[in-house]
């Protein structure tokens, strides 16, 4: 946008200008971080006065700052500097309100100062939120400025996981066999999910180590069942036995190697095989992305062949459907967006796309090969001339191999500040895989995803999601 000022000579009493702005939840978070004002009255989802409703009241100084945007951008515009500003706050704005900031020239002086009436009103009903007067030093020289090079701002907020938690907390908690929760992160994550009424944990492992860990983190194990099995392989088998007996509806990995847990789940007698390959799905909440992003397979299948990729795609579609994505758009990734026989992943991608067209993969729209840029960015897809219902809009990304998937998931986590819930699909029950590096949000979200998926396959109504 090109900004052009109005000089002191051009200004006349009665001149007026305004800008319109919608107050968003992200505005309130950004203001809290930049100002240091963490009053919960101004934070979405928080209750600041124990009434007990959440207020999300826009900070008065944030509302007042909208006036400075009119002064600096429009009237007088580029080159304007504040001398003084008075405020009288008459009402409150909230997240979701459309606001109009308006200034009117009252008088100007030869020393370059200009006095302006200022106000911010609610667009819907015209009620005045704040009014006052500003004195500014107006520019004397005509100037234009292009603001397109300003850095963007992405609020590091995980709204998709917040929504998943809300949905899962409305469901009955599921029984979860937690294997070897013998260090603070794994035990703490299970107990946190229990406090949020997502799971009823059964702790399977060395009782002495579990109890010592509970003392270390200051947690109570009162009312929680513990099966004392010291060996990790035996603990994994005992946890699978709980599922087979119907006492648990999911498994959760604690402080043990993934292959020990999966070996028990894959055993031929009384195991958890369900006719498909076990595949891993990350559900990523990427700040700034308007939907959850599923990445698969980044943890189990190292170099999957075409048959395994069919199961990878189908498992991911099934999970996406459970999460409420009505027709999941699956982008099969390669280094290029055209089929190249020298790049096997591009050939596999094309075959998977055709198999979906022929009904061999069901429930979603599959397209590939797609490169990462044109899978998730509509502008990149259009630049490449790709016309597809998936290109630029992918909700599921299928990677060529574990190397690529692991790198992608960790780039999203450590560079884009995404949170990732992890679930193994293809078994009779969901298997919750968490990493020692996972934070509380990721651990909670993993349990929430498992509970929501269990509800769908068990035909339990899920608030806000379409039951299948």
Tab-separated table of C-alpha atoms in Angstrom:
chain	number	residue	atom	x	y	z
A	1	UNK	CA	0.000	0.000	0.000
A	2	UNK	CA	1.226	3.495	-0.878
A	3	UNK	CA	0.886	6.056	1.917
A	4	UNK	CA	0.851	9.767	1.002
A	5	UNK	CA	0.747	12.539	3.584
A	6	UNK	CA	-1.056	15.865	3.752
A	7	UNK	CA	1.303	18.686	4.614
A	8	UNK	CA	0.709	21.449	7.119
A	9	UNK	CA	-0.150	23.837	4.262
A	10	UNK	CA	-2.764	21.452	2.891
A	11	UNK	CA	-4.553	20.826	6.182
A	12	UNK	CA	-7.729	22.742	6.964
A	13	UNK	CA	-10.056	22.701	9.998
A	14	UNK	CA	-12.845	20.194	9.386
A	15	UNK	CA	-10.678	17.763	7.410
A	16	UNK	CA	-11.397	14.240	8.579
A	17	UNK	CA	-10.176	10.695	7.958
A	18	UNK	CA	-10.844	7.247	9.361
A	19	UNK	CA	-9.655	3.649	9.281
A	20	UNK	CA	-11.654	0.495	10.027
A	21	UNK	CA	-10.213	-2.420	11.975
A	22	UNK	CA	-11.625	-5.660	13.336
A	23	UNK	CA	-10.365	-6.527	16.793
A	24	UNK	CA	-9.154	-10.142	16.732
A	25	UNK	CA	-8.013	-12.551	19.411
A	26	UNK	CA	-4.524	-12.442	17.888
A	27	UNK	CA	-4.471	-8.662	18.387
A	28	UNK	CA	-5.043	-9.189	22.104
A	29	UNK	CA	-2.294	-11.811	22.379
A	30	UNK	CA	0.147	-9.646	20.398
A	31	UNK	CA	-0.564	-6.612	22.579
A	32	UNK	CA	-0.079	-8.669	25.748
A	33	UNK	CA	3.335	-9.833	24.538
A	34	UNK	CA	4.578	-6.468	23.229
A	35	UNK	CA	3.244	-4.361	26.119
A	36	UNK	CA	3.916	-6.818	28.932
A	37	UNK	CA	0.335	-6.403	30.177
A	38	UNK	CA	-0.827	-9.959	30.903
A	39	UNK	CA	-4.061	-9.031	32.689
A	40	UNK	CA	-6.345	-12.051	32.036
A	41	UNK	CA	-9.263	-9.661	31.440
A	42	UNK	CA	-7.633	-9.026	28.070
A	43	UNK	CA	-6.706	-12.621	27.155
A	44	UNK	CA	-9.120	-14.735	25.084
A	45	UNK	CA	-10.221	-17.871	26.880
A	46	UNK	CA	-9.307	-16.542	30.319
A	47	UNK	CA	-11.528	-15.336	33.150
A	48	UNK	CA	-10.109	-12.249	34.823
A	49	UNK	CA	-12.756	-11.587	37.468
A	50	UNK	CA	-14.110	-15.016	38.535
A	51	UNK	CA	-17.637	-14.351	37.269
A	52	UNK	CA	-17.010	-17.111	35.564
A	53	UNK	CA	-17.188	-15.950	31.906
A	54	UNK	CA	-14.248	-15.192	29.665
A	55	UNK	CA	-14.056	-11.510	28.866
A	56	UNK	CA	-11.537	-10.902	26.015
A	57	UNK	CA	-11.809	-7.164	26.647
A	58	UNK	CA	-9.585	-5.211	24.272
A	59	UNK	CA	-7.021	-3.207	26.301
A	60	UNK	CA	-7.982	0.461	26.287
A	61	UNK	CA	-4.529	1.507	25.094
A	62	UNK	CA	-4.779	-0.933	22.180
A	63	UNK	CA	-8.057	0.755	21.180
A	64	UNK	CA	-6.391	4.133	21.566
A	65	UNK	CA	-3.488	3.021	19.386
A	66	UNK	CA	-5.881	2.755	16.430
A	67	UNK	CA	-6.013	6.560	16.447
A	68	UNK	CA	-2.265	6.719	15.924
A	69	UNK	CA	-2.705	4.556	12.808
A	70	UNK	CA	-4.982	7.195	11.254
A	71	UNK	CA	-2.613	10.006	12.217
A	72	UNK	CA	0.475	8.241	10.924
A	73	UNK	CA	-1.000	6.729	7.760
A	74	UNK	CA	-3.675	9.139	6.520
A	75	UNK	CA	-4.180	12.473	8.267
A	76	UNK	CA	-1.736	14.152	8.411
A	77	UNK	CA	0.087	10.925	7.436
A	78	UNK	CA	3.722	10.122	6.737
A	79	UNK	CA	6.087	12.232	8.840
A	80	UNK	CA	3.597	13.037	11.611
A	81	UNK	CA	4.868	13.002	15.205
A	82	UNK	CA	2.809	13.054	18.393
A	83	UNK	CA	3.007	15.933	20.862
A	84	UNK	CA	0.136	14.893	23.147
A	85	UNK	CA	-3.003	12.732	23.279
A	86	UNK	CA	-5.920	12.719	25.713
A	87	UNK	CA	-8.299	9.781	26.150
A	88	UNK	CA	-11.725	9.397	27.720
A	89	UNK	CA	-12.817	5.764	27.712
A	90	UNK	CA	-16.602	5.502	27.509
A	91	UNK	CA	-17.134	1.834	26.591
A	92	UNK	CA	-15.245	-1.425	26.057
A	93	UNK	CA	-14.318	-3.217	22.876
A	94	UNK	CA	-14.039	-6.992	22.640
A	95	UNK	CA	-12.484	-9.514	20.283
A	96	UNK	CA	-14.706	-9.675	17.191
A	97	UNK	CA	-15.804	-6.034	17.256
A	98	UNK	CA	-15.493	-3.925	14.101
A	99	UNK	CA	-14.036	-0.573	15.110
A	100	UNK	CA	-13.691	2.734	13.275
A	101	UNK	CA	-10.912	5.140	14.334
A	102	UNK	CA	-11.573	8.722	13.208
A	103	UNK	CA	-9.674	12.033	13.449
A	104	UNK	CA	-10.845	15.556	12.597
A	105	UNK	CA	-8.659	18.662	12.254
A	106	UNK	CA	-9.690	21.305	14.798
A	107	UNK	CA	-6.953	23.919	14.373
A	108	UNK	CA	-3.394	24.391	13.148
A	109	UNK	CA	-0.617	26.749	14.150
A	110	UNK	CA	2.348	28.331	12.384
A	111	UNK	CA	4.784	26.370	14.557
A	112	UNK	CA	3.609	23.222	12.728
A	113	UNK	CA	1.357	21.830	15.451
A	114	UNK	CA	-2.125	20.618	14.585
A	115	UNK	CA	-4.919	19.904	17.055
A	116	UNK	CA	-7.342	17.111	16.140
A	117	UNK	CA	-10.452	15.589	17.673
A	118	UNK	CA	-10.093	11.830	17.972
A	119	UNK	CA	-12.496	8.939	18.576
A	120	UNK	CA	-12.958	5.222	18.115
A	121	UNK	CA	-16.503	3.942	17.606
A	122	UNK	CA	-18.040	0.499	17.256
A	123	UNK	CA	-19.073	0.098	13.627
A	124	UNK	CA	-22.205	-1.893	14.383
A	125	UNK	CA	-24.072	0.534	16.621
A	126	UNK	CA	-21.935	3.671	16.455
A	127	UNK	CA	-21.269	3.674	20.192
A	128	UNK	CA	-18.180	5.645	21.172
A	129	UNK	CA	-15.454	3.549	22.793
A	130	UNK	CA	-12.938	6.346	23.329
A	131	UNK	CA	-12.737	10.044	22.516
A	132	UNK	CA	-10.186	12.760	23.090
A	133	UNK	CA	-7.826	15.213	21.421
A	134	UNK	CA	-4.416	14.866	19.835
A	135	UNK	CA	-1.758	17.461	19.165
A	136	UNK	CA	0.743	16.483	16.510
A	137	UNK	CA	3.649	17.997	14.644
A	138	UNK	CA	2.499	17.892	11.020
A	139	UNK	CA	4.851	17.290	8.087
A	140	UNK	CA	5.802	20.291	5.944
A	141	UNK	CA	7.211	18.269	3.023
A	142	UNK	CA	5.171	16.029	0.715
A	143	UNK	CA	6.191	12.434	1.095
A	144	UNK	CA	5.069	8.977	-0.067
A	145	UNK	CA	5.905	5.656	1.528
A	146	UNK	CA	5.311	2.064	0.397
A	147	UNK	CA	4.716	-0.175	3.423
A	148	UNK	CA	4.838	-3.511	1.577
A	149	UNK	CA	8.287	-4.388	2.943
A	150	UNK	CA	7.218	-4.400	6.578
A	151	UNK	CA	7.804	-7.792	8.272
A	152	UNK	CA	4.727	-9.878	8.900
A	153	UNK	CA	3.619	-11.081	12.316
A	154	UNK	CA	2.409	-14.572	13.138
A	155	UNK	CA	1.056	-15.121	16.640
A	156	UNK	CA	2.382	-18.362	18.108
A	157	UNK	CA	-0.977	-19.700	19.154
A	158	UNK	CA	-2.352	-23.201	18.777
A	159	UNK	CA	-6.047	-22.613	18.246
A	160	UNK	CA	-6.626	-25.931	16.452
A	161	UNK	CA	-5.360	-27.924	19.429
A	162	UNK	CA	-7.471	-25.781	21.761
A	163	UNK	CA	-10.525	-26.755	19.701
A	164	UNK	CA	-9.549	-30.452	19.773
A	165	UNK	CA	-9.166	-30.347	23.547
A	166	UNK	CA	-12.565	-28.730	23.950
A	167	UNK	CA	-14.176	-31.426	21.822
A	168	UNK	CA	-12.396	-34.282	23.545
A	169	UNK	CA	-13.184	-33.004	27.040
A	170	UNK	CA	-16.888	-33.283	26.175
A	171	UNK	CA	-16.477	-37.041	25.623
A	172	UNK	CA	-16.286	-39.829	28.184
A	173	UNK	CA	-12.602	-40.433	29.034
A	174	UNK	CA	-11.068	-43.496	27.415
A	175	UNK	CA	-9.079	-46.152	29.208
A	176	UNK	CA	-5.411	-45.918	28.218
A	177	UNK	CA	-2.663	-48.397	29.062
A	178	UNK	CA	0.428	-46.246	29.603
A	179	UNK	CA	3.580	-48.307	29.166
A	180	UNK	CA	6.633	-47.541	31.327
A	181	UNK	CA	5.753	-44.021	32.531
A	182	UNK	CA	8.962	-44.034	34.550
A	183	UNK	CA	10.295	-40.514	34.033
A	184	UNK	CA	8.744	-37.052	34.531
A	185	UNK	CA	7.585	-36.262	30.992
A	186	UNK	CA	5.835	-39.556	30.280
A	187	UNK	CA	4.164	-39.827	33.690
A	188	UNK	CA	3.355	-36.114	33.829
A	189	UNK	CA	1.762	-36.215	30.381
A	190	UNK	CA	-0.523	-39.113	31.325
A	191	UNK	CA	-1.555	-37.501	34.597
A	192	UNK	CA	-2.184	-34.173	32.855
A	193	UNK	CA	-4.472	-35.868	30.326
A	194	UNK	CA	-6.302	-37.546	33.212
A	195	UNK	CA	-6.824	-34.179	34.925
A	196	UNK	CA	-8.386	-32.907	31.697
A	197	UNK	CA	-10.755	-35.924	31.720
A	198	UNK	CA	-9.376	-37.204	28.406
A	199	UNK	CA	-8.149	-40.574	29.664
A	200	UNK	CA	-8.353	-42.986	32.576
A	201	UNK	CA	-4.742	-44.161	32.775
A	202	UNK	CA	-3.598	-47.632	33.775
A	203	UNK	CA	0.128	-47.381	34.463
A	204	UNK	CA	2.071	-50.457	33.364
A	205	UNK	CA	5.706	-50.600	34.438
A	206	UNK	CA	8.061	-50.787	37.396
A	207	UNK	CA	5.989	-49.612	40.358
A	208	UNK	CA	9.036	-48.392	42.308
A	209	UNK	CA	10.251	-46.227	39.418
A	210	UNK	CA	6.745	-44.899	38.714
A	211	UNK	CA	6.215	-43.943	42.354
A	212	UNK	CA	9.667	-42.345	42.579
A	213	UNK	CA	8.870	-40.293	39.474
A	214	UNK	CA	5.560	-39.195	40.966
A	215	UNK	CA	7.387	-37.956	44.068
A	216	UNK	CA	9.897	-36.148	41.864
A	217	UNK	CA	7.183	-34.163	40.072
A	218	UNK	CA	5.023	-33.744	43.168
A	219	UNK	CA	2.093	-35.715	41.722
A	220	UNK	CA	-0.380	-37.967	43.492
A	221	UNK	CA	-1.110	-41.456	42.187
A	222	UNK	CA	-4.178	-41.847	44.360
A	223	UNK	CA	-6.948	-43.782	42.623
A	224	UNK	CA	-4.744	-44.723	39.640
A	225	UNK	CA	-4.208	-48.403	38.858
A	226	UNK	CA	-0.597	-49.559	38.531
A	227	UNK	CA	0.459	-52.921	37.083
A	228	UNK	CA	3.927	-53.713	38.425
A	229	UNK	CA	5.898	-55.083	35.439
A	230	UNK	CA	9.576	-54.131	35.482
A	231	UNK	CA	10.708	-55.389	32.059
A	232	UNK	CA	9.689	-53.104	29.188
A	233	UNK	CA	8.949	-55.937	26.793
A	234	UNK	CA	6.752	-57.669	29.351
A	235	UNK	CA	5.084	-54.345	30.217
A	236	UNK	CA	4.262	-53.797	26.549
A	237	UNK	CA	2.682	-57.241	26.323
A	238	UNK	CA	0.716	-56.631	29.518
A	239	UNK	CA	-0.601	-53.348	28.121
A	240	UNK	CA	-1.719	-55.037	24.908
A	241	UNK	CA	-3.449	-57.681	27.028
A	242	UNK	CA	-5.451	-54.888	28.675
A	243	UNK	CA	-6.637	-53.741	25.257
A	244	UNK	CA	-7.516	-57.266	24.137
A	245	UNK	CA	-9.492	-57.733	27.365
A	246	UNK	CA	-11.426	-54.510	26.676
A	247	UNK	CA	-10.060	-52.671	29.706
A	248	UNK	CA	-8.187	-50.089	27.612
A	249	UNK	CA	-9.178	-48.356	24.376
A	250	UNK	CA	-5.708	-47.021	23.522
A	251	UNK	CA	-2.014	-47.519	24.217
A	252	UNK	CA	0.355	-44.734	25.235
A	253	UNK	CA	4.132	-44.876	24.953
A	254	UNK	CA	6.105	-43.972	28.038
A	255	UNK	CA	9.855	-44.181	28.659
A	256	UNK	CA	10.739	-47.075	26.384
A	257	UNK	CA	11.796	-47.691	22.804
A	258	UNK	CA	9.003	-47.467	20.242
A	259	UNK	CA	9.908	-50.807	18.686
A	260	UNK	CA	9.358	-52.602	22.006
A	261	UNK	CA	5.822	-51.259	22.229
A	262	UNK	CA	5.020	-51.968	18.575
A	263	UNK	CA	6.477	-55.460	18.750
A	264	UNK	CA	3.880	-56.329	21.377
A	265	UNK	CA	1.087	-54.673	19.391
A	266	UNK	CA	2.090	-56.628	16.264
A	267	UNK	CA	2.314	-60.045	17.906
A	268	UNK	CA	0.447	-62.734	15.993
A	269	UNK	CA	-1.513	-64.115	18.933
A	270	UNK	CA	-3.885	-61.633	20.615
A	271	UNK	CA	-2.160	-58.659	19.017
A	272	UNK	CA	-3.641	-55.472	17.614
A	273	UNK	CA	-3.316	-56.055	13.877
A	274	UNK	CA	-6.336	-54.816	11.932
A	275	UNK	CA	-5.446	-55.666	8.329
A	276	UNK	CA	-3.349	-52.592	7.495
A	277	UNK	CA	0.226	-51.560	8.081
A	278	UNK	CA	0.860	-49.602	11.243
A	279	UNK	CA	1.589	-46.026	10.175
A	280	UNK	CA	2.321	-42.857	12.100
A	281	UNK	CA	0.475	-39.569	11.675
A	282	UNK	CA	1.535	-36.216	13.071
A	283	UNK	CA	-1.350	-33.796	13.574
A	284	UNK	CA	0.405	-30.416	13.418
A	285	UNK	CA	-0.977	-27.118	14.672
A	286	UNK	CA	1.072	-24.604	12.674
A	287	UNK	CA	0.725	-20.959	13.765
A	288	UNK	CA	-0.809	-18.926	10.960
A	289	UNK	CA	-2.267	-21.947	9.127
A	290	UNK	CA	-6.046	-21.955	8.989
A	291	UNK	CA	-6.416	-25.723	9.503
A	292	UNK	CA	-4.599	-28.614	11.213
A	293	UNK	CA	-1.921	-30.192	9.020
A	294	UNK	CA	-1.430	-33.972	9.035
A	295	UNK	CA	2.056	-35.279	8.134
A	296	UNK	CA	2.629	-38.983	7.477
A	297	UNK	CA	4.639	-41.200	7.847
A	298	UNK	CA	7.440	-39.656	9.858
A	299	UNK	CA	8.128	-42.249	12.547
A	300	UNK	CA	7.572	-45.894	11.572
A	301	UNK	CA	7.931	-46.883	7.907
A	302	UNK	CA	11.457	-46.066	6.766
A	303	UNK	CA	11.279	-46.542	2.985
A	304	UNK	CA	7.669	-47.500	2.232
A	305	UNK	CA	6.788	-49.234	-1.029
A	306	UNK	CA	3.603	-48.438	-2.958
A	307	UNK	CA	1.458	-50.948	-1.042
A	308	UNK	CA	2.570	-49.473	2.276
A	309	UNK	CA	1.905	-45.949	1.001
A	310	UNK	CA	-1.673	-46.967	0.217
A	311	UNK	CA	-2.126	-47.826	3.906
A	312	UNK	CA	-0.311	-44.636	4.936
A	313	UNK	CA	-2.727	-42.548	2.876
A	314	UNK	CA	-5.858	-44.434	3.955
A	315	UNK	CA	-4.932	-44.303	7.653
A	316	UNK	CA	-4.326	-40.562	7.429
A	317	UNK	CA	-7.658	-39.997	5.670
A	318	UNK	CA	-9.452	-41.987	8.366
A	319	UNK	CA	-7.876	-39.861	11.092
A	320	UNK	CA	-8.636	-36.625	9.227
A	321	UNK	CA	-12.280	-37.672	8.965
A	322	UNK	CA	-12.333	-38.300	12.716
A	323	UNK	CA	-11.024	-34.774	13.285
A	324	UNK	CA	-13.950	-33.313	11.364
A	325	UNK	CA	-12.319	-32.691	7.977
A	326	UNK	CA	-15.262	-33.621	5.766
A	327	UNK	CA	-13.321	-34.457	2.590
A	328	UNK	CA	-9.597	-34.555	3.385
A	329	UNK	CA	-7.333	-33.117	0.703
A	330	UNK	CA	-4.196	-35.242	0.502
A	331	UNK	CA	-1.051	-33.955	-1.166
A	332	UNK	CA	1.500	-36.659	-1.999
A	333	UNK	CA	4.884	-34.963	-1.890
A	334	UNK	CA	7.875	-35.293	-4.143
A	335	UNK	CA	10.692	-32.990	-5.195
A	336	UNK	CA	8.728	-32.056	-8.309
A	337	UNK	CA	5.109	-31.659	-9.348
A	338	UNK	CA	5.446	-33.639	-12.586
A	339	UNK	CA	5.977	-37.369	-13.012
A	340	UNK	CA	9.645	-38.153	-13.548
A	341	UNK	CA	10.588	-41.854	-13.890
A	342	UNK	CA	13.999	-41.013	-12.415
A	343	UNK	CA	12.317	-39.874	-9.169
A	344	UNK	CA	10.439	-42.886	-7.751
A	345	UNK	CA	8.420	-40.790	-5.284
A	346	UNK	CA	6.854	-38.865	-8.180
A	347	UNK	CA	5.744	-42.120	-9.802
A	348	UNK	CA	4.296	-43.437	-6.528
A	349	UNK	CA	2.460	-40.147	-6.031
A	350	UNK	CA	0.847	-40.352	-9.446
A	351	UNK	CA	-0.213	-43.948	-8.842
A	352	UNK	CA	-1.729	-43.092	-5.462
A	353	UNK	CA	-3.661	-40.261	-7.060
A	354	UNK	CA	-5.050	-42.575	-9.741
A	355	UNK	CA	-5.870	-45.272	-7.167
A	356	UNK	CA	-7.941	-42.724	-5.247
A	357	UNK	CA	-9.777	-41.788	-8.444
A	358	UNK	CA	-10.617	-45.467	-8.965
A	359	UNK	CA	-11.884	-45.945	-5.400
A	360	UNK	CA	-8.941	-48.003	-4.147
A	361	UNK	CA	-8.359	-45.272	-1.569
A	362	UNK	CA	-11.557	-43.915	-0.050
A	363	UNK	CA	-12.810	-40.891	1.818
A	364	UNK	CA	-10.525	-38.166	0.541
A	365	UNK	CA	-9.139	-36.388	-2.507
A	366	UNK	CA	-5.582	-37.441	-3.360
A	367	UNK	CA	-3.296	-35.569	-5.743
A	368	UNK	CA	0.363	-35.893	-6.585
A	369	UNK	CA	3.109	-35.523	-7.219
A	370	UNK	CA	3.173	-32.110	-5.556
A	371	UNK	CA	6.169	-30.195	-4.323
A	372	UNK	CA	5.945	-28.741	-0.843
A	373	UNK	CA	5.325	-25.173	-2.021
A	374	UNK	CA	2.465	-25.901	-4.382
A	375	UNK	CA	0.908	-28.416	-1.974
A	376	UNK	CA	0.257	-25.824	0.723
A	377	UNK	CA	0.415	-22.415	-0.994
A	378	UNK	CA	-2.300	-21.523	-3.497
A	379	UNK	CA	-0.164	-18.766	-5.016
A	380	UNK	CA	2.666	-21.207	-5.738
A	381	UNK	CA	0.201	-23.673	-7.279
A	382	UNK	CA	-1.213	-20.992	-9.559
A	383	UNK	CA	2.262	-19.827	-10.563
A	384	UNK	CA	3.068	-23.397	-11.623
A	385	UNK	CA	-0.233	-23.625	-13.499
A	386	UNK	CA	-1.511	-26.500	-11.350
A	387	UNK	CA	-5.293	-26.784	-11.323
A	388	UNK	CA	-6.368	-29.135	-8.587
A	389	UNK	CA	-8.727	-29.306	-5.623
A	390	UNK	CA	-5.717	-30.280	-3.502
A	391	UNK	CA	-2.865	-28.094	-4.752
A	392	UNK	CA	-2.399	-25.125	-2.437
A	393	UNK	CA	-5.020	-26.507	-0.037
A	394	UNK	CA	-3.571	-29.796	1.221
A	395	UNK	CA	-4.656	-30.828	4.729
A	396	UNK	CA	-2.667	-34.082	4.664
A	397	UNK	CA	0.936	-34.301	3.454
A	398	UNK	CA	2.249	-37.746	2.520
A	399	UNK	CA	6.055	-37.759	2.488
A	400	UNK	CA	8.251	-40.036	0.336
A	401	UNK	CA	10.054	-41.679	3.270
A	402	UNK	CA	10.807	-41.426	6.951
A	403	UNK	CA	13.826	-39.144	6.425
A	404	UNK	CA	11.713	-36.538	4.634
A	405	UNK	CA	8.825	-36.849	7.079
A	406	UNK	CA	10.984	-36.564	10.171
A	407	UNK	CA	12.749	-33.499	8.767
A	408	UNK	CA	9.465	-31.858	7.765
A	409	UNK	CA	7.807	-32.462	11.133
A	410	UNK	CA	10.822	-31.154	13.063
A	411	UNK	CA	11.152	-28.111	10.803
A	412	UNK	CA	7.512	-27.292	11.498
A	413	UNK	CA	8.064	-27.784	15.229
A	414	UNK	CA	11.359	-25.962	15.697
A	415	UNK	CA	11.272	-23.315	12.956
A	416	UNK	CA	7.545	-22.655	12.504
A	417	UNK	CA	6.816	-23.249	16.221
A	418	UNK	CA	4.151	-25.855	15.483
A	419	UNK	CA	2.896	-28.328	18.055
A	420	UNK	CA	2.518	-31.919	16.937
A	421	UNK	CA	0.259	-34.646	18.268
A	422	UNK	CA	1.421	-38.145	17.362
A	423	UNK	CA	-0.705	-41.227	16.745
A	424	UNK	CA	-0.107	-44.664	15.261
A	425	UNK	CA	-2.950	-45.769	13.021
A	426	UNK	CA	-3.744	-49.133	11.468
A	427	UNK	CA	-4.077	-50.989	14.778
A	428	UNK	CA	-7.312	-52.025	16.451
A	429	UNK	CA	-6.914	-49.049	18.804
A	430	UNK	CA	-4.981	-45.796	18.498
A	431	UNK	CA	-1.436	-45.850	19.843
A	432	UNK	CA	-0.299	-42.538	21.336
A	433	UNK	CA	3.356	-41.826	20.625
A	434	UNK	CA	4.920	-38.900	22.441
A	435	UNK	CA	8.505	-37.695	22.512
A	436	UNK	CA	10.502	-36.672	25.560
A	437	UNK	CA	10.821	-33.241	23.889
A	438	UNK	CA	7.043	-32.796	23.623
A	439	UNK	CA	5.450	-30.035	25.670
A	440	UNK	CA	2.199	-30.207	27.599
A	441	UNK	CA	0.108	-29.010	24.646
A	442	UNK	CA	1.400	-31.780	22.361
A	443	UNK	CA	0.820	-34.468	24.992
A	444	UNK	CA	-2.700	-33.286	25.683
A	445	UNK	CA	-3.458	-32.991	21.987
A	446	UNK	CA	-2.205	-36.544	21.332
A	447	UNK	CA	-4.622	-37.892	23.938
A	448	UNK	CA	-7.409	-35.677	22.586
A	449	UNK	CA	-6.871	-36.958	19.040
A	450	UNK	CA	-6.944	-40.545	20.288
A	451	UNK	CA	-10.177	-39.932	22.220
A	452	UNK	CA	-11.867	-38.245	19.263
A	453	UNK	CA	-10.832	-41.011	16.858
A	454	UNK	CA	-12.014	-43.678	19.284
A	455	UNK	CA	-15.360	-41.882	19.566
A	456	UNK	CA	-15.817	-41.888	15.803
A	457	UNK	CA	-14.993	-45.549	15.251
A	458	UNK	CA	-17.131	-46.458	18.268
A	459	UNK	CA	-20.020	-44.271	17.036
A	460	UNK	CA	-19.883	-42.051	20.146
A	461	UNK	CA	-21.356	-38.613	19.294
A	462	UNK	CA	-18.663	-35.919	19.238
A	463	UNK	CA	-19.784	-32.332	19.732
A	464	UNK	CA	-18.853	-30.248	16.717
A	465	UNK	CA	-17.808	-33.215	14.582
A	466	UNK	CA	-19.791	-35.183	12.052
A	467	UNK	CA	-20.382	-38.728	13.293
A	468	UNK	CA	-19.616	-41.375	10.707
